[in-house]
Structures are given as structure tokens and as C-alpha cells.
Amino acid sequence: MAAAVRRVLWLSGVSGAARARPGAQTLRLICTSTAVQNRSHIPGPPVYTQDFIKEQTEEFNLGKRHLANMMGEDPETFTQEDIDDPKELFPSKSVCQWGEDGRPFHFLFYTGSQSYYSLLHEIYAKLLRIQKYEDEMRAQGSFPGTGNELKLIGSRWLIKEELEEMLLDKLSDQDYSLCIRLLERLVASPCSGIEEEYMAKFRRGYVVQVQRFMNEPLQYDEQGVAFSTGEGKRKTARATVIVYDNGSGKITVNGVHYIHYFPILQDREQLMFPAQFLDRLGKLDMVCTVSGGGRSSQAGAIRLAIARALTSFSTKNEVECMRQAGLLTSDPRLKERKKPGQEGARRKFTWKKR
Amino acid sequence: IVNQDVQIAEEKPRAIFRTSESNPANHTEQHDCQHYSIPLEEVKVIFPHGLPRRFKEQIETFKEACLMVRKPAVELFGYLKSTNFAQPAIRYVLYGESGTGKTMTLCHAVHYCAKQGWLVLHIPDAHLLVKNCKQLLQSSYKTERIDQPLQASAWLKNFRTSNEHLLREIKTQQKYTWNKWDSTEEGRPLVEMVEQGITRMKTATDVVGAVLKELKRQCSLGSFKLLVAVDGVNAFWGKTTLRKRDKTLVSPEELALVHNLRKMVMNDWSGGAIVTTICQTGSVFKPRLAYLPHELLGDEGFSALEPFVPIQVPKYSEKEFESCYQYYLDRKWLQHEKGEICAREPRVCTNCSAFSSISISGAKKVSPAPFTPFLPVYSKKKEKKTKPFCFSKQKKNLTTKL
């Protein structure tokens, strides 16, 4: 109040001083700021306030019941398969941020991104609260434990696009990383359990990957030895492998022992990798047939086929480990097409200055 | 107490991979799968040119030359000990898949004979005579034959290093005229002839021929015992990659060195033995998986070498693999646990041939070069020969460089 009064007096003082000096040239103000200009006669961008959306939702519900009646279905359990939700039709945009006098509502309007900075202020306020709480706890003598890691497992922070959506404000990468760092700091303090709900707004759970657990059962041949088959491909090579249990680590490729078929060490390593990964190197026998491709792609195809065959011999955890190691993924790389005007797929013709 | 027992049990198998018996004459089946070391001075004298490249690198790395005593070698020594020197020389052919240790067995036999005082005629790799020879001269002795002065003089140098003391004692039995200015009188020590060949490269091939003739003649008299050790004897019968000036292929008989060495490998002399290996690795125009004598020698070679005693050199057995592995552990070549664990696995997977036991997946990243007996590290980098800049006749190349 006192500050406002002082401000008014200062203004009047300025104007009084201007009038008191007769000889001074009165400076005519040519350009004015947008806040001073009155532009209320110009219609602004279409604004969808909360009330407007509420009205629309009520109308929508009424309309839905009418439509249900018309279609002869039960209005209570009418689904929205063919009807658009008003929330999607009228997306939330930022509301007009200044009043009729041109004065902005929010104190941080002039920062440019008011919602972002106000969020930062909020988070910092929470941090101070947590620190105060921690000090109180320590004064009482009870040291809080760390129980936050469990809540953080299985979720991730918002990505930049999601944060922009939340704040209705464009962010730069540095802004986003600053926000995340502040949140991390919030989480790092031991007493942050009190602000769990607030933090949960910024966390999203991981979408669990739908795993096609290829649980093919083991087959048994005449002697009762368990075996399983697998197929694999890499570039142009196609391979099929039959893996037998109770073996001695012998691998036969197209009827030839693998030392003779693959004289290069690198190829034999590829063949051995799946078995070595599951610690079953000397316990399995493999009979492979492969065609097409070159030396390296044949080895890669057989490796994939072996890994797929081994899924029948291993537990779900082992299969998950193999999948994460990349043993069960087919390598999608193929030879890139040669383009016209270039010598190869990427190589250009020699550039000659003249 | 249980821990002590376990430690003692672990120490015992580790000690078995070495033997202190350094004289190959005393190697028996009792020393099977054990490593014995050759003193480095002896290596310089006996093996100026015989050892495989990777084994030489291993000697440099470990500062000792350790050979494993294996069954084929012991068998060969048994035959050599019981040779009747009055009878014509018996030919022994060591054969086996590539990388199983034929050359090393041959080197073991050379060491044995050198220790016994035999004169050793060691041709390290006969394939080098029939391919990639730079200088070919028309022979002055017989015009249809071709000389190889570089190979001949290099071989003569090494031959002199290994057998100097014996060559001083052997005298020539006829006069040899090399050209207008040089000749060797009768009764001169063979060393002089050899030196003549080293200094005058043009006559080197003829000197080799003369030396071989002399040795063959005098060996039958019984003053010394001769061992002819040829590595890759299948090179003598087959094809070469050399071409004459008129771009026609050279056949092996046209090479004077090969012609003389073929005569040496015949069993028409007595007082020694002929130990050979047949090798696919350096051979010319032979299928990769061929290793049997008939496949590699061909009809011509087989009938020329017949009758011979074939000795197969198999891949490493479990015991030999274990011994080799313990040796590397002892020399601290396998340092990482993972390398050690991975070492045990391929023994089962790869059927352990000496070279084929290289297939280990994780160990490659962990320890530099496991399980080759001959380690490809610490090799001196060959200095790259820079071609002198010359204006090329093809203008196209110049424009692309711009």
C-alpha cells in the first residue's frame, strides 16, 4: 500500500516537475507500449475458457443421449466410438493473459514463459519445504531413511513434448533439462516422501513391451534326446538349426564340421556366442543347414537360428536376457540401393573443379 | 585341511607340463605332452631358418623356446634310433590337417639329429622355391634349367651356420669349375664351396647341386650321418606359379634347385634318413581341406616317394591341450579369469587342433591371442616400402588425384 502511494506521488512529482519548468521542451510521446495501447476493440485469438468447455460438455452429453435414443440404444451405456469428444475438438490453448486494462494477470508474464517459470518457483518452494521438514526431523533426532528409489523404479520423467503440453508453452532444450535437474534434486533429498503426489504428476510409467515369448515345447526323437529347431536369416543367408541336448559341443554345418566350413575365427565365435551366453557350451550338439549370402552373413544367420532354438531349452529370465543381449533380434540391415548420379549408395563421383 | 588338499591337487597337474630333459634322444613316452626348452644359443645354431614365424615370435616374447614332446615325434625317434645305416635311407612322411604341428615335429627331429651329430640338410619350406621368386636365371650348366640365385644363396648361408663344423671336415672328391674365373679344387673342404656360392650369387644354384651330390656320395661311405629334412615336400611335384619370359608356366623339374632336391629325396643312398612333411598351407593349387599324402603329392609325387613310412600328426588331445594351456598360464600369457574359463570351453567345442583351438568368443577381447602355440604379437612391423614418385604414363590417374 505504502509502495503504491509512493509510486503515485513519484509519478505526479515527475509530471509536476515537467510542468514547473517553462523553458523545457515538452517531449511528445510518439510510440507507446502495447500495455498502454487499448486494443480491446480488436478480437483476439479464439479463446476457450473452462466455462465454455463445461457448457460444451453438457451439450455433448445431452446430444449423446438424444443420439442414443434415436439409434435405439441405451443412453447410459452409449460409447463414444463414432463421436468426437469436445476436448479433442477444442484443444486447450493458452487463455488470454491480460485483463481489459492490459495488465497481465500473472506476475511472471513479462518473463515470456510464465507457466514454466512459475513451475520452477513451485518446485523450489517444495524443495524448501522438504528441507525445513528435514531440519525439524533432525532436530527431533529421528533420521529419515531413503525410500524413494522404489517409487522411481518403473517410471520416467516427462519428456520435453509432454512438459510443453502440460505448460502450454514452448520450451527450449536447456529449459527442459533445468526443470528435470530441479526435479531430480527434489527427489534426491531423503524426506521427499511428503511431496510424492506432486512428483507423481511429472512421472510416467514405462509401457511394458509386449514380449512374444516363443515358448515352443521341446521335441524328443527316437532315443529320447530332446531337440528343438530354429530358423534365422541375415542379409540373403537363410539358416535352419536343430539343437540336440546331451551333446559334446559338436557343430555340423551342411554336413561339414564347423572348423572346416568356417576357417575364420570370427565366424566360429558367432556360432558359439548363444551357447556361451547361456553357459551351455559343451552340452549341446547342433546340426545346421545354411544357404545364400556370404561368409559373415551365413554365420549371423546360424547364430540367430541357434538362439531361437535355445529359447525352448531355457527359462523365461534367460530368454529375456538373450533378448536384451540382442541375440533374438534379426539384423534388419540390407544392402543399400545404388542411386543414379552417384557411384554407389553413398559414394559420389569424384568432384572435379573444372 | 580340505583347503590344503585342494591346493595340493591343483599344483600337481600344473607341474606336469614341463620336463627338464633337454636332450631329445632321451625323450620317451614318459615325457609325452611335456614341454622341454631349447637353450637360445642352440636355437641360433640349429634353427637359423627352420622355425615357423609364429613360434619365433613366441620365443621372442617368452625368451625361451619350448617344444612339446608328442607321440608322433617319439615314434619317429624310435625309428631313427633303430635305422640300419647300411641300408638305403628310409623316407618318413609326416602328414595331418593344417595347424596340427607337422613343422614343429620336424623341428624336433632336426634338434634330435643335430644333438646326435648328424649333418642336417633342412629345407624350411619347399613351397618358397616354387612361388614368388623374383630373379630367375637361365642355368649356365644346363640351358633348359632355371636358376634361383636368391633362394639358393640364402639357403647356403643358413646351411653353413647350422653345419659348419662338419662341413670343414668333409672334402670334395672332384674339381668343380663354376665359370671362367672360379673353380674349386679337389680335396678342399666343402665350406669353401659353400662360401663360394654365397659370395657369387650367380653360381649359388650350381653350388647347391654340387654340395648335394658330394654329400650323397660321401654319406654312403659312412663317415657321417645325413638327415634330409624337407618341409612341404609336395611342392616338388605339382605346379609352380613362376613364368618364363615368354609367359609360359615353369614346371618344377625345370627349376635346378627342385631337380637336385628331388634326387636327394630318392632312396638311392644310405647312411641317413629322410624326414619330410606334406603341407597344404603354402601349397599351390591344392584344395584347402586336402591333407592326405596322395591328395597333396599327386600321382607323380606319390610314386616318386614310394615306399615311405607315413606318420600322422593328429590334433591336440585333451592331455596335450591341457599341457599347452598350463604352459600359457605359467608364462602369464592368460591373465584374465575369463580367458581362463573360456580357454576350457573350446577344448570341447573345437576338437583342439593346434591352430583351431583359437575359437573362443569372449577371450578375444580379454586376452590378446590365446591358444595358438605361436603367438602373433610383438612382431616387428615391416617398414613400408615407399614407391618413388614417378610420372605415370596413364594420365587418368593424375587427373583423379587432382
mmCIF file of N, CA and C in Angstrom, chain A residues 164-262:
data_model
loop_
_atom_site.group_PDB
_atom_site.id
_atom_site.type_symbol
_atom_site.label_atom_id
_atom_site.label_comp_id
_atom_site.label_asym_id
_atom_site.label_seq_id
_atom_site.Cartn_x
_atom_site.Cartn_y
_atom_site.Cartn_z
ATOM 1 N N GLU A 164 5.807 -29.619 -22.439
ATOM 2 C CA GLU A 164 5.263 -28.487 -23.212
ATOM 3 C C GLU A 164 3.740 -28.529 -23.239
ATOM 4 N N GLU A 165 3.241 -29.733 -23.387
ATOM 5 C CA GLU A 165 1.785 -29.910 -23.417
ATOM 6 C C GLU A 165 1.173 -29.486 -22.086
ATOM 7 N N MET A 166 1.864 -29.842 -21.012
ATOM 8 C CA MET A 166 1.356 -29.539 -19.677
ATOM 9 C C MET A 166 1.360 -28.037 -19.413
ATOM 10 N N LEU A 167 2.437 -27.378 -19.883
ATOM 11 C CA LEU A 167 2.592 -25.958 -19.575
ATOM 12 C C LEU A 167 1.992 -25.060 -20.639
ATOM 13 N N LEU A 168 1.614 -25.622 -21.762
ATOM 14 C CA LEU A 168 1.068 -24.847 -22.883
ATOM 15 C C LEU A 168 2.034 -23.752 -23.311
ATOM 16 N N ASP A 169 3.281 -24.119 -23.322
ATOM 17 C CA ASP A 169 4.322 -23.120 -23.517
ATOM 18 C C ASP A 169 5.466 -23.771 -24.269
ATOM 19 N N LYS A 170 6.071 -23.048 -25.204
ATOM 20 C CA LYS A 170 7.221 -23.639 -25.900
ATOM 21 C C LYS A 170 8.441 -23.622 -24.974
ATOM 22 N N LEU A 171 9.205 -24.719 -24.972
ATOM 23 C CA LEU A 171 10.412 -24.809 -24.145
ATOM 24 C C LEU A 171 11.630 -25.038 -25.021
ATOM 25 N N SER A 172 12.760 -24.588 -24.549
ATOM 26 C CA SER A 172 13.987 -24.967 -25.237
ATOM 27 C C SER A 172 14.599 -26.152 -24.490
ATOM 28 N N ASP A 173 15.597 -26.769 -25.112
ATOM 29 C CA ASP A 173 16.199 -27.961 -24.504
ATOM 30 C C ASP A 173 16.826 -27.638 -23.160
ATOM 31 N N GLN A 174 17.466 -26.450 -23.075
ATOM 32 C CA GLN A 174 18.103 -26.094 -21.804
ATOM 33 C C GLN A 174 17.063 -25.902 -20.716
ATOM 34 N N ASP A 175 15.923 -25.289 -21.089
ATOM 35 C CA ASP A 175 14.854 -25.089 -20.090
ATOM 36 C C ASP A 175 14.388 -26.429 -19.552
ATOM 37 N N TYR A 176 14.168 -27.341 -20.493
ATOM 38 C CA TYR A 176 13.676 -28.654 -20.111
ATOM 39 C C TYR A 176 14.680 -29.353 -19.190
ATOM 40 N N SER A 177 15.943 -29.313 -19.550
ATOM 41 C CA SER A 177 16.921 -30.032 -18.735
ATOM 42 C C SER A 177 17.043 -29.392 -17.361
ATOM 43 N N LEU A 178 16.879 -28.056 -17.300
ATOM 44 C CA LEU A 178 16.928 -27.373 -15.991
ATOM 45 C C LEU A 178 15.788 -27.847 -15.104
ATOM 46 N N CYS A 179 14.622 -27.950 -15.724
ATOM 47 C CA CYS A 179 13.450 -28.394 -14.960
ATOM 48 C C CYS A 179 13.655 -29.801 -14.417
ATOM 49 N N ILE A 180 14.165 -30.674 -15.276
ATOM 50 C CA ILE A 180 14.381 -32.065 -14.857
ATOM 51 C C ILE A 180 15.436 -32.139 -13.756
ATOM 52 N N ARG A 181 16.467 -31.312 -13.891
ATOM 53 C CA ARG A 181 17.518 -31.319 -12.863
ATOM 54 C C ARG A 181 16.946 -30.894 -11.516
ATOM 55 N N LEU A 182 16.068 -29.909 -11.565
ATOM 56 C CA LEU A 182 15.451 -29.431 -10.315
ATOM 57 C C LEU A 182 14.589 -30.523 -9.698
ATOM 58 N N LEU A 183 13.862 -31.237 -10.542
ATOM 59 C CA LEU A 183 13.039 -32.335 -10.042
ATOM 60 C C LEU A 183 13.907 -33.443 -9.457
ATOM 61 N N GLU A 184 15.016 -33.711 -10.116
ATOM 62 C CA GLU A 184 15.929 -34.738 -9.596
ATOM 63 C C GLU A 184 16.436 -34.337 -8.216
ATOM 64 N N ARG A 185 16.719 -33.044 -8.093
ATOM 65 C CA ARG A 185 17.202 -32.543 -6.794
ATOM 66 C C ARG A 185 16.133 -32.723 -5.728
ATOM 67 N N LEU A 186 14.900 -32.482 -6.159
ATOM 68 C CA LEU A 186 13.785 -32.665 -5.226
ATOM 69 C C LEU A 186 13.713 -34.116 -4.758
ATOM 70 N N VAL A 187 13.889 -34.997 -5.708
ATOM 71 C CA VAL A 187 13.771 -36.423 -5.402
ATOM 72 C C VAL A 187 14.938 -36.904 -4.544
ATOM 73 N N ALA A 188 16.091 -36.265 -4.738
ATOM 74 C CA ALA A 188 17.296 -36.775 -4.084
ATOM 75 C C ALA A 188 17.267 -36.580 -2.580
ATOM 76 N N SER A 189 16.561 -35.574 -2.115
ATOM 77 C CA SER A 189 16.557 -35.341 -0.657
ATOM 78 C C SER A 189 15.754 -36.429 0.044
ATOM 79 N N PRO A 190 16.205 -36.846 1.218
ATOM 80 C CA PRO A 190 15.627 -38.038 1.854
ATOM 81 C C PRO A 190 14.173 -37.887 2.299
ATOM 82 N N CYS A 191 13.770 -36.665 2.614
ATOM 83 C CA CYS A 191 12.402 -36.536 3.121
ATOM 84 C C CYS A 191 11.399 -36.220 2.036
ATOM 85 N N SER A 192 11.724 -36.507 0.807
ATOM 86 C CA SER A 192 10.847 -36.075 -0.276
ATOM 87 C C SER A 192 9.585 -36.917 -0.372
ATOM 88 N N GLY A 193 9.391 -37.819 0.573
ATOM 89 C CA GLY A 193 8.172 -38.617 0.543
ATOM 90 C C GLY A 193 6.915 -37.783 0.713
ATOM 91 N N ILE A 194 7.074 -36.605 1.397
ATOM 92 C CA ILE A 194 5.886 -35.781 1.637
ATOM 93 C C ILE A 194 5.366 -35.167 0.340
ATOM 94 N N GLU A 195 6.260 -34.991 -0.652
ATOM 95 C CA GLU A 195 5.794 -34.370 -1.898
ATOM 96 C C GLU A 195 5.587 -35.396 -2.992
ATOM 97 N N GLU A 196 5.289 -36.622 -2.584
ATOM 98 C CA GLU A 196 5.167 -37.703 -3.554
ATOM 99 C C GLU A 196 4.102 -37.432 -4.611
ATOM 100 N N GLU A 197 2.946 -36.956 -4.164
ATOM 101 C CA GLU A 197 1.847 -36.744 -5.129
ATOM 102 C C GLU A 197 2.237 -35.692 -6.143
ATOM 103 N N TYR A 198 2.916 -34.642 -5.636
ATOM 104 C CA TYR A 198 3.325 -33.585 -6.562
ATOM 105 C C TYR A 198 4.278 -34.127 -7.603
ATOM 106 N N MET A 199 5.224 -34.967 -7.116
ATOM 107 C CA MET A 199 6.211 -35.525 -8.052
ATOM 108 C C MET A 199 5.557 -36.479 -9.032
ATOM 109 N N ALA A 200 4.525 -37.186 -8.583
ATOM 110 C CA ALA A 200 3.900 -38.182 -9.451
ATOM 111 C C ALA A 200 3.303 -37.537 -10.693
ATOM 112 N N LYS A 201 2.993 -36.240 -10.598
ATOM 113 C CA LYS A 201 2.477 -35.549 -11.790
ATOM 114 C C LYS A 201 3.495 -35.529 -12.912
ATOM 115 N N PHE A 202 4.771 -35.563 -12.522
ATOM 116 C CA PHE A 202 5.819 -35.459 -13.538
ATOM 117 C C PHE A 202 6.409 -36.804 -13.938
ATOM 118 N N ARG A 203 5.831 -37.865 -13.416
ATOM 119 C CA ARG A 203 6.371 -39.186 -13.740
ATOM 120 C C ARG A 203 5.389 -39.915 -14.636
ATOM 121 N N ARG A 204 5.947 -40.690 -15.598
ATOM 122 C CA ARG A 204 5.080 -41.531 -16.419
ATOM 123 C C ARG A 204 5.612 -42.943 -16.320
ATOM 124 N N GLY A 205 4.726 -43.886 -16.244
ATOM 125 C CA GLY A 205 5.198 -45.274 -16.159
ATOM 126 C C GLY A 205 5.675 -45.780 -17.513
ATOM 127 N N TYR A 206 6.579 -46.738 -17.463
ATOM 128 C CA TYR A 206 7.079 -47.346 -18.700
ATOM 129 C C TYR A 206 6.016 -48.254 -19.271
ATOM 130 N N VAL A 207 5.899 -48.192 -20.570
ATOM 131 C CA VAL A 207 4.961 -49.113 -21.213
ATOM 132 C C VAL A 207 5.657 -50.464 -21.328
ATOM 133 N N VAL A 208 5.090 -51.469 -20.714
ATOM 134 C CA VAL A 208 5.734 -52.786 -20.735
ATOM 135 C C VAL A 208 5.675 -53.344 -22.147
ATOM 136 N N GLN A 209 6.869 -53.732 -22.655
ATOM 137 C CA GLN A 209 6.931 -54.251 -24.018
ATOM 138 C C GLN A 209 6.208 -55.578 -24.104
ATOM 139 N N VAL A 210 5.379 -55.675 -25.094
ATOM 140 C CA VAL A 210 4.679 -56.947 -25.273
ATOM 141 C C VAL A 210 5.679 -57.933 -25.843
ATOM 142 N N GLN A 211 6.048 -58.906 -25.020
ATOM 143 C CA GLN A 211 7.053 -59.867 -25.475
ATOM 144 C C GLN A 211 6.369 -61.066 -26.060
ATOM 145 N N ARG A 212 6.828 -61.372 -27.262
ATOM 146 C CA ARG A 212 6.304 -62.608 -27.823
ATOM 147 C C ARG A 212 7.193 -63.719 -27.299
ATOM 148 N N PHE A 213 6.822 -64.288 -26.214
ATOM 149 C CA PHE A 213 7.648 -65.342 -25.635
ATOM 150 C C PHE A 213 7.410 -66.597 -26.444
ATOM 151 N N MET A 214 8.374 -66.885 -27.290
ATOM 152 C CA MET A 214 8.181 -68.006 -28.207
ATOM 153 C C MET A 214 8.436 -69.292 -27.448
ATOM 154 N N ASN A 215 7.442 -69.741 -26.743
ATOM 155 C CA ASN A 215 7.642 -70.899 -25.882
ATOM 156 C C ASN A 215 7.277 -72.151 -26.635
ATOM 157 N N GLU A 216 8.168 -72.520 -27.571
ATOM 158 C CA GLU A 216 7.890 -73.766 -28.275
ATOM 159 C C GLU A 216 8.336 -74.914 -27.401
ATOM 160 N N PRO A 217 7.524 -75.938 -27.290
ATOM 161 C CA PRO A 217 7.925 -77.050 -26.421
ATOM 162 C C PRO A 217 9.022 -77.865 -27.077
ATOM 163 N N LEU A 218 9.790 -78.544 -26.251
ATOM 164 C CA LEU A 218 10.878 -79.399 -26.740
ATOM 165 C C LEU A 218 10.298 -80.627 -27.427
ATOM 166 N N GLN A 219 10.988 -81.063 -28.471
ATOM 167 C CA GLN A 219 10.553 -82.319 -29.102
ATOM 168 C C GLN A 219 11.559 -83.397 -28.741
ATOM 169 N N TYR A 220 11.121 -84.633 -28.813
ATOM 170 C CA TYR A 220 12.000 -85.748 -28.446
ATOM 171 C C TYR A 220 12.100 -86.703 -29.606
ATOM 172 N N ASP A 221 13.315 -87.126 -29.920
ATOM 173 C CA ASP A 221 13.453 -88.080 -31.029
ATOM 174 C C ASP A 221 13.470 -89.506 -30.487
ATOM 175 N N GLU A 222 13.863 -90.480 -31.394
ATOM 176 C CA GLU A 222 13.653 -91.895 -31.028
ATOM 177 C C GLU A 222 14.418 -92.283 -29.761
ATOM 178 N N GLN A 223 15.660 -91.789 -29.631
ATOM 179 C CA GLN A 223 16.423 -92.218 -28.450
ATOM 180 C C GLN A 223 16.013 -91.480 -27.192
ATOM 181 N N GLY A 224 15.085 -90.568 -27.312
ATOM 182 C CA GLY A 224 14.662 -89.822 -26.137
ATOM 183 C C GLY A 224 15.471 -88.566 -25.900
ATOM 184 N N VAL A 225 16.314 -88.201 -26.887
ATOM 185 C CA VAL A 225 17.117 -86.987 -26.731
ATOM 186 C C VAL A 225 16.250 -85.790 -27.113
ATOM 187 N N ALA A 226 16.289 -84.771 -26.256
ATOM 188 C CA ALA A 226 15.476 -83.590 -26.541
ATOM 189 C C ALA A 226 16.146 -82.759 -27.626
ATOM 190 N N PHE A 227 15.336 -82.226 -28.550
ATOM 191 C CA PHE A 227 15.913 -81.346 -29.563
ATOM 192 C C PHE A 227 14.913 -80.248 -29.896
ATOM 193 N N SER A 228 15.381 -79.188 -30.495
ATOM 194 C CA SER A 228 14.486 -78.121 -30.964
ATOM 195 C C SER A 228 15.090 -77.494 -32.204
ATOM 196 N N THR A 229 14.222 -76.909 -33.019
ATOM 197 C CA THR A 229 14.690 -76.313 -34.275
ATOM 198 C C THR A 229 14.582 -74.795 -34.194
ATOM 199 N N GLY A 230 15.365 -74.136 -35.009
ATOM 200 C CA GLY A 230 15.274 -72.684 -35.092
ATOM 201 C C GLY A 230 15.632 -72.247 -36.498
ATOM 202 N N GLU A 231 15.078 -71.106 -36.895
ATOM 203 C CA GLU A 231 15.399 -70.573 -38.219
ATOM 204 C C GLU A 231 15.948 -69.184 -38.038
ATOM 205 N N GLY A 232 16.845 -68.809 -38.923
ATOM 206 C CA GLY A 232 17.402 -67.474 -38.809
ATOM 207 C C GLY A 232 17.783 -66.954 -40.175
ATOM 208 N N LYS A 233 17.868 -65.616 -40.283
ATOM 209 C CA LYS A 233 18.322 -65.048 -41.547
ATOM 210 C C LYS A 233 19.141 -63.805 -41.286
ATOM 211 N N ARG A 234 20.010 -63.515 -42.259
ATOM 212 C CA ARG A 234 20.838 -62.308 -42.149
ATOM 213 C C ARG A 234 21.192 -61.926 -43.558
ATOM 214 N N LYS A 235 20.875 -60.753 -43.986
ATOM 215 C CA LYS A 235 21.084 -60.338 -45.384
ATOM 216 C C LYS A 235 20.410 -61.330 -46.322
ATOM 217 N N THR A 236 21.176 -62.088 -47.115
ATOM 218 C CA THR A 236 20.498 -63.025 -48.012
ATOM 219 C C THR A 236 20.618 -64.465 -47.546
ATOM 220 N N ALA A 237 21.277 -64.668 -46.413
ATOM 221 C CA ALA A 237 21.507 -66.037 -45.958
ATOM 222 C C ALA A 237 20.324 -66.524 -45.148
ATOM 223 N N ARG A 238 19.961 -67.803 -45.373
ATOM 224 C CA ARG A 238 18.874 -68.416 -44.591
ATOM 225 C C ARG A 238 19.435 -69.666 -43.947
ATOM 226 N N ALA A 239 19.146 -69.851 -42.662
ATOM 227 C CA ALA A 239 19.714 -70.992 -41.946
ATOM 228 C C ALA A 239 18.654 -71.679 -41.104
ATOM 229 N N THR A 240 18.759 -72.989 -41.004
ATOM 230 C CA THR A 240 17.935 -73.761 -40.061
ATOM 231 C C THR A 240 18.875 -74.590 -39.213
ATOM 232 N N VAL A 241 18.540 -74.663 -37.938
ATOM 233 C CA VAL A 241 19.420 -75.348 -36.996
ATOM 234 C C VAL A 241 18.589 -76.302 -36.149
ATOM 235 N N ILE A 242 19.121 -77.493 -35.892
ATOM 236 C CA ILE A 242 18.492 -78.417 -34.937
ATOM 237 C C ILE A 242 19.490 -78.574 -33.803
ATOM 238 N N VAL A 243 19.046 -78.233 -32.609
ATOM 239 C CA VAL A 243 19.914 -78.284 -31.433
ATOM 240 C C VAL A 243 19.523 -79.491 -30.594
ATOM 241 N N TYR A 244 20.484 -80.382 -30.365
ATOM 242 C CA TYR A 244 20.219 -81.585 -29.562
ATOM 243 C C TYR A 244 20.819 -81.414 -28.171
ATOM 244 N N ASP A 245 20.100 -81.932 -27.189
ATOM 245 C CA ASP A 245 20.592 -81.893 -25.813
ATOM 246 C C ASP A 245 21.575 -83.043 -25.591
ATOM 247 N N ASN A 246 22.243 -83.046 -24.431
ATOM 248 C CA ASN A 246 23.194 -84.116 -24.077
ATOM 249 C C ASN A 246 24.238 -84.311 -25.151
ATOM 250 N N GLY A 247 24.812 -83.213 -25.600
ATOM 251 C CA GLY A 247 25.815 -83.331 -26.659
ATOM 252 C C GLY A 247 27.195 -83.011 -26.134
ATOM 253 N N SER A 248 28.149 -82.933 -27.059
ATOM 254 C CA SER A 248 29.528 -82.658 -26.651
ATOM 255 C C SER A 248 30.037 -81.379 -27.283
ATOM 256 N N GLY A 249 29.146 -80.540 -27.759
ATOM 257 C CA GLY A 249 29.609 -79.293 -28.354
ATOM 258 C C GLY A 249 30.007 -79.410 -29.813
ATOM 259 N N LYS A 250 29.517 -80.445 -30.495
ATOM 260 C CA LYS A 250 29.883 -80.613 -31.906
ATOM 261 C C LYS A 250 28.919 -79.797 -32.763
ATOM 262 N N ILE A 251 29.441 -79.092 -33.736
ATOM 263 C CA ILE A 251 28.579 -78.306 -34.630
ATOM 264 C C ILE A 251 28.877 -78.733 -36.058
ATOM 265 N N THR A 252 27.825 -79.102 -36.795
ATOM 266 C CA THR A 252 27.984 -79.536 -38.185
ATOM 267 C C THR A 252 27.205 -78.585 -39.071
ATOM 268 N N VAL A 253 27.867 -78.037 -40.074
ATOM 269 C CA VAL A 253 27.207 -77.095 -40.980
ATOM 270 C C VAL A 253 27.203 -77.694 -42.374
ATOM 271 N N ASN A 254 26.032 -77.915 -42.938
ATOM 272 C CA ASN A 254 25.887 -78.508 -44.276
ATOM 273 C C ASN A 254 26.686 -79.799 -44.408
ATOM 274 N N GLY A 255 26.707 -80.581 -43.340
ATOM 275 C CA GLY A 255 27.409 -81.861 -43.374
ATOM 276 C C GLY A 255 28.893 -81.778 -43.104
ATOM 277 N N VAL A 256 29.404 -80.572 -42.909
ATOM 278 C CA VAL A 256 30.852 -80.407 -42.726
ATOM 279 C C VAL A 256 31.083 -79.890 -41.314
ATOM 280 N N HIS A 257 32.156 -80.338 -40.698
ATOM 281 C CA HIS A 257 32.476 -79.844 -39.360
ATOM 282 C C HIS A 257 32.734 -78.344 -39.422
ATOM 283 N N TYR A 258 32.340 -77.628 -38.365
ATOM 284 C CA TYR A 258 32.363 -76.165 -38.499
ATOM 285 C C TYR A 258 33.761 -75.570 -38.566
ATOM 286 N N ILE A 259 34.772 -76.313 -38.132
ATOM 287 C CA ILE A 259 36.141 -75.807 -38.280
ATOM 288 C C ILE A 259 36.522 -75.743 -39.753
ATOM 289 N N HIS A 260 36.006 -76.703 -40.521
ATOM 290 C CA HIS A 260 36.344 -76.696 -41.942
ATOM 291 C C HIS A 260 35.444 -75.758 -42.724
ATOM 292 N N TYR A 261 34.192 -75.607 -42.275
ATOM 293 C CA TYR A 261 33.276 -74.727 -43.016
ATOM 294 C C TYR A 261 33.601 -73.265 -42.766
ATOM 295 N N PHE A 262 33.966 -72.926 -41.531
ATOM 296 C CA PHE A 262 34.307 -71.549 -41.191
ATOM 297 C C PHE A 262 35.749 -71.489 -40.719
#
